[in-house]
Coordinates of C-alpha atoms in Angstrom, one line a residue:
M20 CA 96.3 112.4 89.0
E21 CA 93.8 110.3 90.8
G22 CA 96.4 108.0 92.2
G23 CA 97.8 110.8 94.4
S24 CA 100.5 113.5 94.4
P25 CA 104.2 113.3 94.8
H26 CA 104.7 111.6 98.1
A27 CA 108.3 110.8 98.8
D28 CA 111.0 113.1 100.0
G29 CA 113.8 110.6 99.9
G30 CA 114.5 107.6 102.1
G31 CA 111.5 105.6 101.2
A32 CA 110.4 103.0 98.6
P33 CA 108.8 104.2 95.4
Q34 CA 105.2 103.5 94.9
H35 CA 105.4 103.5 91.1
V36 CA 108.4 102.4 89.1
A37 CA 108.7 102.3 85.3
I38 CA 111.4 100.6 83.2
I39 CA 112.6 101.1 79.7
M40 CA 113.9 97.6 79.0
D41 CA 116.7 98.3 76.6
G42 CA 119.5 96.1 75.3
N43 CA 118.0 92.8 74.1
G44 CA 119.5 93.1 70.6
R45 CA 123.0 94.1 71.8
W46 CA 122.9 91.2 74.3
A47 CA 122.2 88.7 71.5
A48 CA 124.7 90.3 69.1
R49 CA 127.5 90.0 71.6
R50 CA 126.8 86.3 71.8
G51 CA 126.4 85.7 68.1
L52 CA 122.7 84.9 68.6
P53 CA 119.6 86.1 66.7
R54 CA 117.8 89.1 68.2
V55 CA 114.9 87.0 69.2
A56 CA 117.2 85.2 71.6
G57 CA 117.8 88.5 73.3
H58 CA 114.0 89.1 73.6
R59 CA 113.6 85.6 75.2
A60 CA 116.3 86.4 77.7
G61 CA 114.7 89.7 78.3
A62 CA 111.4 87.9 79.2
E63 CA 113.4 86.0 81.9
A64 CA 114.6 89.4 83.3
V65 CA 111.0 90.5 83.6
R66 CA 110.3 87.6 85.9
K67 CA 113.2 88.5 88.1
V68 CA 112.3 92.2 88.3
L69 CA 108.7 91.4 89.0
R70 CA 109.7 89.2 91.9
A71 CA 111.9 92.0 93.3
A72 CA 109.2 94.6 92.9
V73 CA 106.7 92.5 94.9
K74 CA 109.4 91.8 97.5
N75 CA 110.2 95.5 97.9
G76 CA 106.6 96.7 98.2
V77 CA 106.3 98.5 94.9
Q78 CA 102.6 99.2 94.1
V79 CA 102.9 99.7 90.3
L80 CA 105.5 98.5 87.9
T81 CA 105.2 99.8 84.3
L82 CA 107.2 98.2 81.6
Y83 CA 107.9 99.6 78.1
A84 CA 107.3 96.4 76.2
F85 CA 106.6 97.7 72.6
S86 CA 106.6 101.3 71.5
S87 CA 104.6 102.8 68.7
E88 CA 108.0 103.3 66.9
N89 CA 108.9 99.6 67.2
W90 CA 106.8 98.8 64.1
R91 CA 109.7 100.2 62.1
R92 CA 111.7 97.1 63.0
P93 CA 112.1 94.2 60.5
E94 CA 108.9 92.3 60.1
E95 CA 110.4 89.1 61.3
E96 CA 111.5 90.7 64.6
V97 CA 108.1 92.2 65.1
S98 CA 106.5 88.8 64.5
D99 CA 108.9 87.2 67.0
L100 CA 108.0 89.8 69.6
K101 CA 104.3 89.2 69.2
G102 CA 104.9 85.4 69.5
L103 CA 107.0 85.9 72.6
L104 CA 104.3 88.0 74.2
G105 CA 101.8 85.2 73.6
F106 CA 104.2 82.7 75.0
Y107 CA 104.9 84.8 78.0
L108 CA 101.1 85.1 78.7
E109 CA 100.6 81.4 78.5
R110 CA 103.6 80.6 80.8
E111 CA 103.4 83.3 83.4
L112 CA 99.7 83.9 83.9
D113 CA 99.3 81.3 86.6
E114 CA 102.2 82.7 88.5
L115 CA 100.9 86.3 88.2
A116 CA 97.7 85.1 89.7
R117 CA 99.4 83.2 92.5
E118 CA 101.6 86.2 93.4
G119 CA 98.6 88.6 93.5
V120 CA 99.8 90.6 90.5
R121 CA 97.1 92.5 88.5
L122 CA 97.9 92.9 84.9
E123 CA 97.0 96.2 83.1
L124 CA 97.7 97.6 79.7
I125 CA 98.4 101.0 78.3
G126 CA 98.7 101.9 74.6
D127 CA 96.7 100.4 71.8
P128 CA 97.3 96.6 71.3
T129 CA 94.8 96.2 68.5
P130 CA 97.4 96.1 65.7
F131 CA 98.8 92.9 67.3
G132 CA 95.8 91.0 66.0
E133 CA 92.4 89.9 67.3
G134 CA 93.7 86.6 68.7
L135 CA 96.5 88.2 70.9
V136 CA 94.2 91.0 71.9
K137 CA 91.6 88.6 73.1
R138 CA 94.2 86.7 75.2
L139 CA 95.5 90.0 76.6
K140 CA 92.0 91.0 77.7
S141 CA 91.4 87.6 79.2
A142 CA 94.6 87.9 81.2
V143 CA 93.6 91.4 82.5
E144 CA 90.2 90.1 83.5
R145 CA 91.6 87.0 85.2
T146 CA 93.9 89.1 87.4
A147 CA 91.6 92.0 88.0
A148 CA 91.0 91.2 91.7
N149 CA 94.7 90.9 92.6
D150 CA 96.0 93.7 94.7
R151 CA 99.6 93.0 95.7
L152 CA 101.2 94.7 92.7
T153 CA 99.9 96.2 89.5
L154 CA 102.0 95.3 86.4
V155 CA 101.3 97.8 83.6
V156 CA 102.5 96.7 80.2
A157 CA 102.9 99.4 77.6
L158 CA 102.1 98.0 74.2
N159 CA 102.1 100.0 71.0
Y160 CA 102.5 103.0 73.3
G161 CA 103.8 106.4 72.6
S162 CA 103.7 109.3 75.1
R163 CA 103.3 112.1 72.5
A164 CA 100.2 110.3 71.1
E165 CA 98.9 109.8 74.6
I166 CA 99.2 113.5 75.4
A167 CA 97.7 114.5 72.1
G168 CA 94.8 112.2 72.7
A169 CA 94.2 113.7 76.2
A170 CA 94.3 117.2 74.7
R171 CA 91.8 116.1 72.0
R172 CA 89.4 114.8 74.5
L173 CA 89.5 118.0 76.5
A174 CA 89.0 120.0 73.4
Q175 CA 86.0 117.9 72.5
A176 CA 84.5 118.4 76.0
A177 CA 85.1 122.2 75.8
S178 CA 83.5 122.3 72.3
A179 CA 80.5 120.5 73.7
G180 CA 80.2 123.0 76.5
E181 CA 81.1 120.5 79.2
L182 CA 84.3 122.4 80.1
D183 CA 85.3 126.0 80.3
P184 CA 88.6 126.2 78.2
A185 CA 89.9 129.0 80.5
M186 CA 89.6 126.7 83.5
I187 CA 91.5 123.7 82.1
D188 CA 94.7 123.0 84.1
E189 CA 97.4 120.3 84.5
S190 CA 95.2 118.1 86.6
D191 CA 92.5 118.0 83.9
L192 CA 95.0 116.8 81.3
A193 CA 96.5 114.3 83.8
K194 CA 93.1 112.7 84.3
E195 CA 92.9 112.0 80.6
L196 CA 96.2 110.1 80.5
H197 CA 96.4 106.3 80.4
T198 CA 98.0 106.3 83.9
A199 CA 95.4 108.4 85.6
Q200 CA 94.3 105.7 88.0
W201 CA 97.7 104.9 89.4
P202 CA 100.1 106.8 91.7
E203 CA 102.4 109.4 90.3
L204 CA 105.6 108.0 88.7
D205 CA 108.4 108.0 91.3
L206 CA 111.3 106.2 89.5
L207 CA 112.1 105.6 85.9
I208 CA 114.9 103.1 85.1
R209 CA 116.5 102.6 81.7
T210 CA 119.0 99.8 81.1
S211 CA 121.8 99.4 78.5
G212 CA 123.5 102.8 79.1
E213 CA 121.3 104.9 76.9
K214 CA 120.2 108.1 78.4
R215 CA 116.9 109.2 76.8
L216 CA 113.2 108.6 77.4
S217 CA 112.3 107.4 73.9
N218 CA 108.7 108.8 74.0
F219 CA 107.9 106.9 77.2
L220 CA 105.8 108.5 80.0
L221 CA 107.0 112.0 79.1
W222 CA 104.3 113.8 81.2
Q223 CA 104.5 111.4 84.0
A224 CA 108.3 111.6 84.3
A225 CA 108.2 115.4 85.0
Y226 CA 109.4 114.9 88.6
A227 CA 110.3 111.2 88.6
E228 CA 113.8 110.2 89.6
L229 CA 115.7 108.9 86.6
V230 CA 118.2 106.1 86.9
F231 CA 120.3 105.0 83.9
V232 CA 122.3 101.8 84.2
D233 CA 124.8 100.2 81.8
T234 CA 123.5 96.7 82.3
L235 CA 121.8 95.2 79.2
W236 CA 118.2 94.3 80.0
P237 CA 118.6 90.5 79.9
D238 CA 121.3 90.8 82.6
F239 CA 119.2 93.1 84.8
D240 CA 118.1 91.2 87.9
E241 CA 116.9 91.5 91.4
A242 CA 120.2 93.0 92.6
G243 CA 120.1 95.6 89.8
F244 CA 116.5 96.5 90.6
E245 CA 117.3 96.9 94.3
A246 CA 120.4 99.0 93.6
A247 CA 118.1 101.4 91.6
L248 CA 115.7 101.5 94.6
G249 CA 118.6 102.3 96.8
E250 CA 119.7 105.2 94.6
F251 CA 116.1 106.5 94.7
A252 CA 116.0 106.3 98.5
A253 CA 119.3 108.2 98.8
R254 CA 118.0 111.2 96.7
Q255 CA 116.4 114.3 98.1
R256 CA 113.2 114.9 96.1
R257 CA 112.3 118.6 95.9
F258 CA 109.7 118.8 93.1
G259 CA 111.0 122.2 92.1
G260 CA 110.1 123.7 95.5
R261 CA 113.5 124.3 97.1

């Protein structure tokens, strides 16, 4: 991938951290609140973790905000999630700009509607010059679809005579992924006690360190993030070589 190769051997801070933000619904249910209350609390957790990522020198933070499978949820909940995303953009954009955070998107946000897509693109453009941290938000994202799309583009290039099919290797496919411009994924965190990837960054996670925590996402904070970084630093990364 263009962002580099595996770089850490333990003991250092990760360049690229991804988080599956799980547990909003259970957090709300335990309090007798509607699910949207959990999503709102989860948005507050994003703010805390973003601050911790900046503080600890993380270069890229990728958040699984809305999967391609989330459309199966009740229409009311999907509508609430879209509204919350718009609200978050309005409220947090100035702070992102002040903190030097660049916003990027992966996935296909077009089903969210023209109005929200326009605001998302505007936010990406407004923060484009920032270089302290890149915040990548995965919206309507699915890793299998991403990999299939990458393979399709390579097949089209080969069919057009632009590529020798026999010469296609892993690096060629990696360059076609949504994340090609950023460093390799070092650490993937999932909250809420679930231990699966849920179709998130499947290719990118091949040699990432995985940390699963029991904390529900709205309760995940700076201390929880730094504890995950500490676990990463304590591990010996071998990349299959020894």
